[in-house]
Short mmCIF file of C-alpha atoms in Angstrom, two decimals:
data_model
loop_
_atom_site.label_atom_id
_atom_site.label_comp_id
_atom_site.label_asym_id
_atom_site.label_seq_id
_atom_site.Cartn_x
_atom_site.Cartn_y
_atom_site.Cartn_z
CA MET U 11 2.19 -22.69 7.45
CA THR U 12 4.75 -24.77 9.24
CA THR U 13 5.56 -24.02 12.76
CA ASN U 14 9.29 -23.13 12.29
CA LEU U 15 8.18 -21.05 9.35
CA PHE U 16 6.32 -19.17 11.88
CA CYS U 17 8.58 -18.88 14.45
CA LEU U 18 10.79 -17.52 12.02
CA ILE U 19 8.38 -14.72 10.96
CA GLN U 20 7.86 -13.95 14.52
CA THR U 21 11.38 -13.68 14.83
CA LEU U 22 11.36 -11.51 12.21
CA GLU U 23 8.73 -9.34 13.19
CA ARG U 24 10.73 -8.80 17.19
CA GLN U 25 13.87 -7.58 15.47
CA ILE U 26 14.60 -4.08 16.45
CA SER U 27 17.69 -1.18 16.31
CA ILE U 28 18.59 0.64 19.20
CA ASN U 29 20.29 2.89 17.00
CA PRO U 30 17.19 4.03 14.01
CA LYS U 31 19.00 6.86 12.73
CA ASN U 32 21.77 4.55 11.19
CA ASN U 33 19.22 2.57 9.39
CA MET U 34 20.32 3.68 5.95
CA LYS U 35 23.65 2.49 6.44
CA ARG U 36 22.91 -0.45 7.96
CA VAL U 37 21.12 -1.51 4.92
CA LYS U 38 23.73 -0.50 2.68
CA ASP U 39 25.92 -2.42 4.14
CA ALA U 40 24.15 -5.68 4.05
CA ILE U 41 23.48 -4.89 0.61
CA ALA U 42 27.21 -4.78 0.25
CA TYR U 43 27.77 -8.05 2.13
CA PHE U 44 25.30 -9.91 -0.51
CA ASN U 45 26.97 -8.24 -3.51
CA LEU U 46 23.47 -7.20 -4.77
CA ASP U 47 24.10 -5.37 -7.92
CA PHE U 48 20.86 -4.21 -9.52
CA SER U 49 22.57 -1.95 -12.24
CA ASN U 50 21.32 -4.37 -15.17
CA ILE U 51 17.66 -4.30 -14.00
CA LYS U 52 15.00 -2.00 -13.71
CA LYS U 53 13.60 -0.22 -11.06
CA ILE U 54 10.30 1.25 -9.87
CA HIS U 55 10.08 3.21 -6.52
CA VAL U 56 6.51 3.58 -5.49
CA ALA U 57 5.75 6.34 -2.95
CA GLY U 58 2.70 8.74 -1.80
CA THR U 59 -0.03 8.26 1.35
CA ASN U 60 -2.67 6.49 0.06
CA GLY U 61 -2.70 3.81 -3.55
CA LYS U 62 0.90 2.67 -3.69
CA GLY U 63 -0.48 -0.68 -3.32
CA SER U 64 -3.06 -0.56 -6.00
CA VAL U 65 -0.34 1.37 -8.50
CA CYS U 66 2.22 -1.75 -7.76
CA LYS U 67 -0.18 -4.15 -8.60
CA TYR U 68 -1.54 -2.25 -11.71
CA LEU U 69 2.45 -2.36 -12.82
CA THR U 70 3.31 -6.10 -11.84
CA GLU U 71 0.05 -6.91 -13.77
CA ILE U 72 1.25 -5.04 -16.78
CA LEU U 73 4.70 -6.15 -17.01
CA THR U 74 4.36 -9.66 -16.23
CA LEU U 75 1.64 -9.79 -19.34
CA ALA U 76 4.15 -8.42 -21.31
CA GLY U 77 6.39 -11.21 -20.34
CA TYR U 78 9.18 -9.37 -17.99
CA LYS U 79 10.30 -11.20 -14.92
CA VAL U 80 8.98 -9.21 -11.94
CA GLY U 81 9.66 -8.86 -8.52
CA THR U 82 7.37 -6.85 -6.68
CA PHE U 83 7.92 -5.85 -2.81
CA VAL U 84 4.90 -4.47 -0.72
CA SER U 85 3.90 -3.62 2.38
CA PRO U 86 1.66 -4.66 4.71
CA TYR U 87 -0.31 -7.59 4.40
CA LEU U 88 -3.63 -9.13 4.45
CA LYS U 89 -3.95 -12.46 5.24
CA VAL U 90 -0.51 -14.13 4.78
CA PHE U 91 2.96 -12.81 5.46
CA ASN U 92 4.25 -13.88 1.76
CA GLU U 93 2.05 -11.27 0.43
CA ARG U 94 4.75 -9.00 1.21
CA ILE U 95 6.71 -10.30 -1.62
CA LEU U 96 5.77 -10.94 -4.50
CA LEU U 97 7.52 -12.75 -7.95
CA ASN U 98 5.62 -12.62 -11.03
CA ASN U 99 2.62 -11.76 -9.57
CA ARG U 100 2.33 -14.62 -7.17
CA LEU U 101 3.26 -14.91 -3.59
CA ILE U 102 7.01 -16.10 -2.63
CA SER U 103 6.47 -19.68 -1.99
CA ASN U 104 6.51 -20.89 1.80
CA GLN U 105 9.70 -22.80 0.99
CA ASP U 106 11.76 -19.37 -0.57
CA LEU U 107 10.51 -17.44 2.42
CA LYS U 108 11.70 -20.04 5.02
CA LEU U 109 15.08 -19.74 3.50
CA TYR U 110 15.96 -16.49 2.45
CA LEU U 111 14.06 -15.44 6.43
CA GLU U 112 17.13 -18.01 7.27
CA LYS U 113 19.35 -16.16 5.65
CA ILE U 114 18.73 -12.73 6.79
CA LEU U 115 18.46 -13.61 10.36
CA ASN U 116 21.66 -15.82 10.10
CA TYR U 117 23.54 -12.18 8.91
CA ASN U 118 21.60 -10.76 11.41
CA ASP U 119 23.07 -12.37 14.59
CA THR U 120 26.69 -11.83 13.31
CA LEU U 121 26.36 -7.63 13.41
CA ASP U 122 27.28 -6.16 16.32
CA GLU U 123 24.58 -3.60 15.83
CA LYS U 124 21.30 -5.51 14.82
CA MET U 125 19.22 -4.25 12.06
CA SER U 126 15.45 -3.75 12.41
CA PHE U 127 12.04 -5.68 11.17
CA PHE U 128 11.90 -3.73 8.13
CA GLU U 129 15.37 -3.52 7.27
CA LEU U 130 15.78 -7.18 7.37
CA LEU U 131 12.54 -7.54 5.60
CA THR U 132 13.39 -4.57 2.17
CA VAL U 133 17.11 -6.65 2.34
CA MET U 134 15.44 -10.22 1.89
CA ALA U 135 13.50 -9.06 -0.82
CA PHE U 136 16.26 -7.50 -2.73
CA LEU U 137 18.60 -10.81 -1.79
CA TYR U 138 15.61 -12.92 -3.15
CA PHE U 139 15.07 -10.92 -6.66
CA LYS U 140 18.63 -10.89 -7.22
CA ASP U 141 19.03 -14.71 -7.05
CA GLN U 142 15.81 -14.75 -9.25
CA GLU U 143 17.23 -12.65 -11.87
CA VAL U 144 14.56 -10.43 -12.05
CA ASP U 145 14.09 -7.88 -15.48
CA VAL U 146 11.72 -5.68 -12.96
CA ILE U 147 11.65 -4.72 -9.96
CA ILE U 148 8.81 -2.20 -8.50
CA ILE U 149 9.82 -1.47 -4.51
CA GLU U 150 6.73 0.40 -1.99
CA VAL U 151 7.85 2.30 0.43
CA GLY U 152 7.78 1.84 3.99
CA ILE U 153 7.17 4.97 5.36
CA GLY U 154 8.32 8.58 3.77
CA GLY U 155 10.35 8.23 1.02
CA LYS U 156 13.95 9.92 1.86
CA LEU U 157 14.84 8.15 4.84
CA ASP U 158 12.99 4.94 3.80
CA VAL U 159 15.37 2.00 3.49
CA THR U 160 13.91 1.10 0.06
CA ASN U 161 15.58 4.51 -0.98
CA THR U 162 19.21 2.54 -0.39
CA ILE U 163 19.45 2.19 -4.03
CA ASN U 164 18.89 4.52 -7.06
CA TYR U 165 15.98 3.56 -9.24
CA ASP U 166 14.95 4.19 -12.89
CA LEU U 167 11.66 5.77 -12.53
CA SER U 168 9.68 7.55 -9.18
CA LEU U 169 6.34 7.23 -8.92
CA VAL U 170 4.64 9.34 -6.18
CA THR U 171 0.74 9.23 -5.03
CA ASN U 172 -0.54 12.10 -3.03
CA ILE U 173 0.50 13.74 -0.14
CA GLY U 174 -1.31 13.49 3.21
CA THR U 175 -1.11 13.52 6.95
CA ASP U 176 -0.24 9.94 7.84
CA HIS U 177 2.51 9.53 10.10
CA ILE U 178 2.75 13.01 10.72
CA GLU U 179 4.52 12.24 14.18
CA LYS U 180 7.47 10.15 11.84
CA LEU U 181 7.70 12.20 8.88
CA GLY U 182 5.90 15.90 10.18
CA PRO U 183 5.14 18.04 11.74
CA THR U 184 4.55 20.07 8.89
CA GLU U 185 2.43 18.65 5.32
CA ILE U 186 5.94 20.35 3.86
CA ASP U 187 8.01 18.07 5.86
CA ILE U 188 5.92 15.15 4.84
CA LEU U 189 6.69 16.99 1.42
CA ASN U 190 9.84 16.57 1.41
CA ASN U 191 10.12 13.33 2.39
CA LYS U 192 8.02 11.37 0.06
CA ILE U 193 9.60 13.46 -2.85
CA GLY U 194 13.23 12.28 -1.53
CA ILE U 195 12.93 9.44 -4.11
CA LEU U 196 13.75 11.44 -6.78
CA LYS U 197 17.50 11.62 -7.20
CA GLU U 198 19.76 13.30 -9.14
CA ASN U 199 19.23 13.09 -12.95
CA GLY U 200 16.09 10.92 -11.98
CA THR U 201 12.19 10.86 -13.05
CA MET U 202 9.51 11.07 -11.14
CA PHE U 203 5.19 10.70 -12.50
CA THR U 204 2.99 12.04 -9.76
CA THR U 205 -0.67 12.40 -9.18
CA MET U 206 -0.11 14.87 -5.99
CA ASP U 207 -2.24 17.80 -5.34
CA LEU U 208 -1.15 20.51 -7.95
CA LYS U 209 -0.86 23.23 -5.00
CA HIS U 210 2.87 21.21 -4.68
CA LYS U 211 3.58 21.94 -8.29
CA ASP U 212 5.63 24.57 -7.79
CA TYR U 213 7.46 23.46 -5.27
CA VAL U 214 8.15 20.02 -6.36
CA ILE U 215 9.27 21.17 -10.38
CA ASP U 216 11.80 23.92 -8.04
CA TYR U 217 12.84 20.96 -5.81
CA SER U 218 13.67 18.64 -9.13
CA ARG U 219 15.70 21.31 -11.03
CA LYS U 220 17.91 21.53 -8.32
CA ILE U 221 18.97 18.48 -8.39
CA ASN U 222 18.80 18.31 -12.35
CA ALA U 223 15.95 15.80 -12.61
CA GLN U 224 12.30 16.10 -14.08
CA VAL U 225 8.93 15.75 -12.65
CA PHE U 226 5.29 15.20 -14.84
CA PHE U 227 2.13 15.90 -12.90
CA VAL U 228 -0.37 13.38 -14.15
CA ASP U 229 -4.27 14.39 -14.52
CA LYS U 230 -7.55 12.22 -13.29
CA PRO U 231 -8.32 11.18 -16.45
CA GLU U 232 -11.71 11.44 -17.96
CA LYS U 233 -14.32 8.92 -16.80
CA LEU U 234 -16.79 7.65 -19.04
CA ASN U 235 -18.63 5.07 -16.30
CA ASP U 236 -18.42 4.02 -12.70
CA ASN U 237 -18.77 0.35 -12.40
CA PRO U 238 -17.13 -0.75 -14.02
CA LEU U 239 -14.74 1.61 -14.03
CA ARG U 240 -14.03 3.37 -17.40
CA PHE U 241 -11.99 5.70 -18.47
CA ILE U 242 -10.25 7.67 -21.25
CA LEU U 243 -6.32 8.55 -21.21
CA GLU U 244 -4.34 10.12 -24.50
CA GLY U 245 -6.90 8.59 -26.48
CA ASN U 246 -6.54 5.32 -25.56
CA GLN U 247 -9.79 3.74 -23.16
CA TYR U 248 -9.32 1.24 -20.15
CA GLU U 249 -11.40 -0.45 -18.10
CA LEU U 250 -10.35 -1.96 -14.39
CA LYS U 251 -11.40 -4.52 -12.40
CA MET U 252 -11.13 -2.51 -9.22
CA ILE U 253 -13.74 0.31 -8.35
CA GLY U 254 -13.24 3.32 -6.61
CA GLU U 255 -13.00 7.20 -7.62
CA TYR U 256 -9.45 7.04 -6.15
CA GLN U 257 -8.26 4.20 -8.71
CA LEU U 258 -8.22 6.64 -11.84
CA PHE U 259 -5.19 8.05 -10.50
CA ASN U 260 -3.42 5.07 -9.78
CA ALA U 261 -4.02 3.15 -13.13
CA ALA U 262 -3.34 6.76 -14.85
CA LEU U 263 -0.10 6.93 -13.05
CA ALA U 264 0.90 3.26 -13.64
CA ILE U 265 0.08 3.77 -17.26
CA LYS U 266 2.32 7.10 -17.48
CA GLY U 267 5.50 5.52 -16.04
CA ILE U 268 4.93 1.87 -17.66
CA ASN U 269 4.68 4.43 -20.93
CA TYR U 270 7.62 6.39 -19.95
CA LEU U 271 9.84 3.09 -18.89
CA PHE U 272 8.82 0.51 -21.45
CA PRO U 273 7.49 2.70 -24.81
CA ASN U 274 7.91 -0.50 -26.53
CA ILE U 275 4.61 -2.63 -24.05
CA LYS U 276 1.25 -2.04 -26.30
CA TYR U 277 -1.63 -0.60 -25.50
CA GLU U 278 -3.61 -3.79 -25.82
CA THR U 279 -1.28 -5.25 -23.21
CA ILE U 280 -1.75 -2.46 -20.63
CA SER U 281 -5.73 -2.32 -21.25
CA LYS U 282 -6.04 -6.12 -20.66
CA ALA U 283 -3.35 -6.23 -18.03
CA LEU U 284 -5.52 -3.19 -16.28
CA CYS U 285 -8.81 -5.24 -16.75
CA ASN U 286 -7.43 -7.99 -15.14
CA ALA U 287 -5.75 -6.37 -12.16
CA LYS U 288 -7.31 -7.01 -8.64
CA TRP U 289 -5.75 -5.94 -5.32
CA ALA U 290 -7.29 -6.96 -2.28
CA GLY U 291 -8.87 -4.45 0.20
CA ARG U 292 -9.91 -1.92 -1.76
CA LEU U 293 -13.53 -1.52 -2.25
CA GLU U 294 -13.41 -5.29 -2.39
CA LEU U 295 -16.86 -7.26 -2.33
CA ILE U 296 -16.31 -10.30 -0.24
CA ASN U 297 -19.95 -11.03 0.04
CA ASP U 298 -22.95 -10.93 -1.68
CA THR U 299 -26.04 -11.10 0.47
CA PRO U 300 -25.42 -9.21 2.20
CA LYS U 301 -23.45 -7.06 1.23
CA ILE U 302 -19.78 -6.56 2.28
CA TYR U 303 -17.10 -4.45 1.29
CA LEU U 304 -13.56 -4.31 2.26
CA ASP U 305 -11.58 -1.01 2.12
CA ALA U 306 -7.87 -0.88 3.72
CA ALA U 307 -8.52 3.23 4.09
CA HIS U 308 -6.82 4.47 7.53
CA ASN U 309 -6.28 7.98 7.15
CA LYS U 310 -8.24 11.36 6.61
CA GLU U 311 -7.30 11.69 3.11
CA ALA U 312 -8.15 8.07 1.88
CA ALA U 313 -11.59 8.84 4.41
CA ILE U 314 -12.31 11.04 1.79
CA ALA U 315 -11.65 9.22 -1.41
CA LEU U 316 -13.79 6.45 0.26
CA ARG U 317 -16.57 9.01 1.02
CA GLU U 318 -16.51 10.28 -2.59
CA SER U 319 -16.23 6.49 -3.98
CA ILE U 320 -19.57 5.39 -1.80
CA GLU U 321 -21.52 8.59 -2.86
CA ILE U 322 -20.99 7.84 -6.58
CA LEU U 323 -21.32 3.63 -6.31
CA PHE U 324 -23.93 3.55 -3.76
CA PRO U 325 -26.23 6.86 -3.54
CA ASN U 326 -29.35 4.92 -2.27
CA GLN U 327 -27.70 2.23 -0.19
CA LYS U 328 -27.68 1.95 3.56
CA ILE U 329 -24.38 1.54 4.72
CA VAL U 330 -22.86 0.25 7.92
CA SER U 331 -19.32 0.94 8.69
CA ILE U 332 -17.90 -1.58 11.04
CA ILE U 333 -14.32 -0.08 11.80
CA SER U 334 -11.39 -0.33 14.49
CA ILE U 335 -8.68 1.78 14.45
CA LEU U 336 -5.12 1.61 15.45
CA LYS U 337 -3.36 4.37 17.75
CA GLY U 338 -1.27 7.71 16.43
CA LYS U 339 -4.36 7.60 13.81
CA ASP U 340 -6.43 10.67 13.07
CA TYR U 341 -9.53 8.96 14.01
CA GLN U 342 -11.36 12.34 14.54
CA SER U 343 -10.99 13.14 10.63
CA PHE U 344 -11.56 9.75 9.62
CA ILE U 345 -15.03 9.05 11.52
CA THR U 346 -16.16 12.46 10.48
CA GLU U 347 -16.08 11.60 6.65
CA LEU U 348 -17.86 7.95 7.31
CA ASN U 349 -20.51 10.05 9.25
CA LYS U 350 -21.06 11.69 6.28
CA PHE U 351 -22.34 8.25 4.24
CA SER U 352 -23.09 5.91 7.27
CA LYS U 353 -26.30 4.85 8.43
CA ARG U 354 -24.65 3.44 11.91
CA ILE U 355 -20.72 3.21 12.69
CA ILE U 356 -19.59 -0.04 14.58
CA ILE U 357 -16.09 0.43 16.31
CA THR U 358 -14.61 -2.83 17.74
CA SER U 359 -11.45 -4.43 18.91
CA PHE U 360 -9.30 -6.92 17.88
CA PRO U 361 -5.68 -8.22 18.76
CA ASP U 362 -3.52 -5.95 18.34
CA PRO U 363 -1.10 -4.24 20.92
CA ARG U 364 -1.60 -1.11 18.99
CA LEU U 365 -5.51 -1.00 19.30
CA ALA U 366 -6.48 2.62 19.69
CA ASP U 367 -8.58 3.70 23.23
CA LEU U 368 -11.74 2.72 21.97
CA ASP U 369 -13.59 4.24 24.92
CA LYS U 370 -12.27 7.54 23.93
CA ILE U 371 -13.06 7.23 20.52
CA LYS U 372 -16.72 6.69 21.71
CA THR U 373 -16.67 9.48 24.32
CA ASP U 374 -15.64 11.60 21.44
CA PHE U 375 -18.38 10.52 18.90
CA PRO U 376 -21.11 9.10 21.46
CA LYS U 377 -23.27 8.42 18.17
CA ILE U 378 -21.10 5.53 17.01
CA GLU U 379 -21.85 1.95 18.84
CA LEU U 380 -18.86 0.50 20.91
CA ILE U 381 -19.41 -3.40 20.44
CA LYS U 382 -15.69 -4.35 21.93
CA ASP U 383 -16.37 -8.09 21.22
CA PHE U 384 -15.28 -8.68 17.62
CA ASN U 385 -17.98 -11.66 17.19
CA ALA U 386 -20.80 -9.79 18.78
CA ALA U 387 -19.86 -6.73 16.29
CA LEU U 388 -20.28 -9.48 13.59
CA LYS U 389 -23.38 -10.39 14.39
CA GLU U 390 -24.36 -7.27 13.16
CA ILE U 391 -24.26 -8.41 10.26
CA ASN U 392 -27.43 -9.60 9.36
CA ASN U 393 -29.71 -7.32 7.04
CA PRO U 394 -29.85 -8.23 3.50
CA CYS U 395 -31.30 -4.64 2.89
CA GLU U 396 -28.19 -3.21 4.47
CA THR U 397 -24.29 -2.88 2.85
CA TYR U 398 -21.37 -3.24 5.48
CA LEU U 399 -18.11 -1.47 4.87
CA ILE U 400 -15.33 -2.76 6.97
CA THR U 401 -12.42 -0.44 7.11
CA GLY U 402 -9.96 1.43 9.69
CA SER U 403 -6.99 -0.52 9.66
CA ILE U 404 -5.49 -2.78 7.00
CA HIS U 405 -4.42 -5.09 10.22
CA PHE U 406 -8.29 -4.84 10.69
CA LEU U 407 -9.19 -6.10 7.43
CA GLY U 408 -6.80 -9.18 7.75
CA TYR U 409 -8.52 -10.80 10.64
CA PHE U 410 -11.72 -9.79 9.93
CA LEU U 411 -10.95 -12.09 6.73
CA ASN U 412 -9.41 -14.86 8.65
CA ASN U 413 -12.11 -14.99 11.10
CA PHE U 414 -15.58 -14.03 8.99
CA LYS U 415 -17.11 -16.99 8.00
CA LYS U 416 -19.65 -16.65 5.12
#
């Protein structure tokens, strides 16, 4: 990555707006300015507390293999900024990233009321996909749904994973508030598929009827095997490269969405694509001796899903969890779940201004080991008889990947 591109990314990331409540209008104005018309493009919107990235990956893999030109927008990234914008399952090139960063930053310079980082990033992705003349766009929600700036266009299909309490300070204060925000991506006459808990079913269906929309709840498919993960859905058998019990829901949601919006895509294509799909940081094995897994879990619901998968996949292994946590996260619930399967929990730091108060966490959980120096914590990965789990923040995973030497 060139110095100039790095500086452009930094400039984008520093952009803030003095009037956050006006975010939707600013993005709609930008869409009008760039004359972005998506009426002839299939559009899929993906929301939910956990699993959005995996669902987007499955969809992208299937549609690309089926011969469609696919634009995918996801966030955040693990190693490089380019991961946020994909064309046919490949990262946007540095050359294109530079070009579109310059376009969107120049546009922002003309405004009296400046746009924020994520607003600009969203419009940049829209503009890039339009210029590339894609057939399909797959857009992951940033936070929530209803008031997220990705919700400024109309979609052909809405997919919602689960409903949890992450970002409750912005979306809450209650679970119903969060639910309303997530299902807000469903618009009048729209269609949604979801794997959320059935306790929400009556509420969501009532909401859909009020706007003349339809909602389909997707059940967990029948599992045949743990590793590789195999399952049956509507009489068809599938195998996943990704592991983890939660991938059953994610894959089933993607399959249902594809079958609805692209009924012409054959089972063989879907099956092959799912078997090829890999999404970094989702119970991902990055080292064999000792075994090191990365998982992007960072909230209570993800920690529960992670714990369930660990107990199934590694029932007799000694797990050492190395974690770092950002401010505002429910670390009590997160660490409580990790304690149920971890032989040791080591908490460490990494350079991020949003890093949580590690001393406070150590006080609340005296048995965890606080090793603030990241390199010192890495030295604890030294026993081939143990399995190491790196988790707690996707940003921490990215830092680990960029600094861990095999």
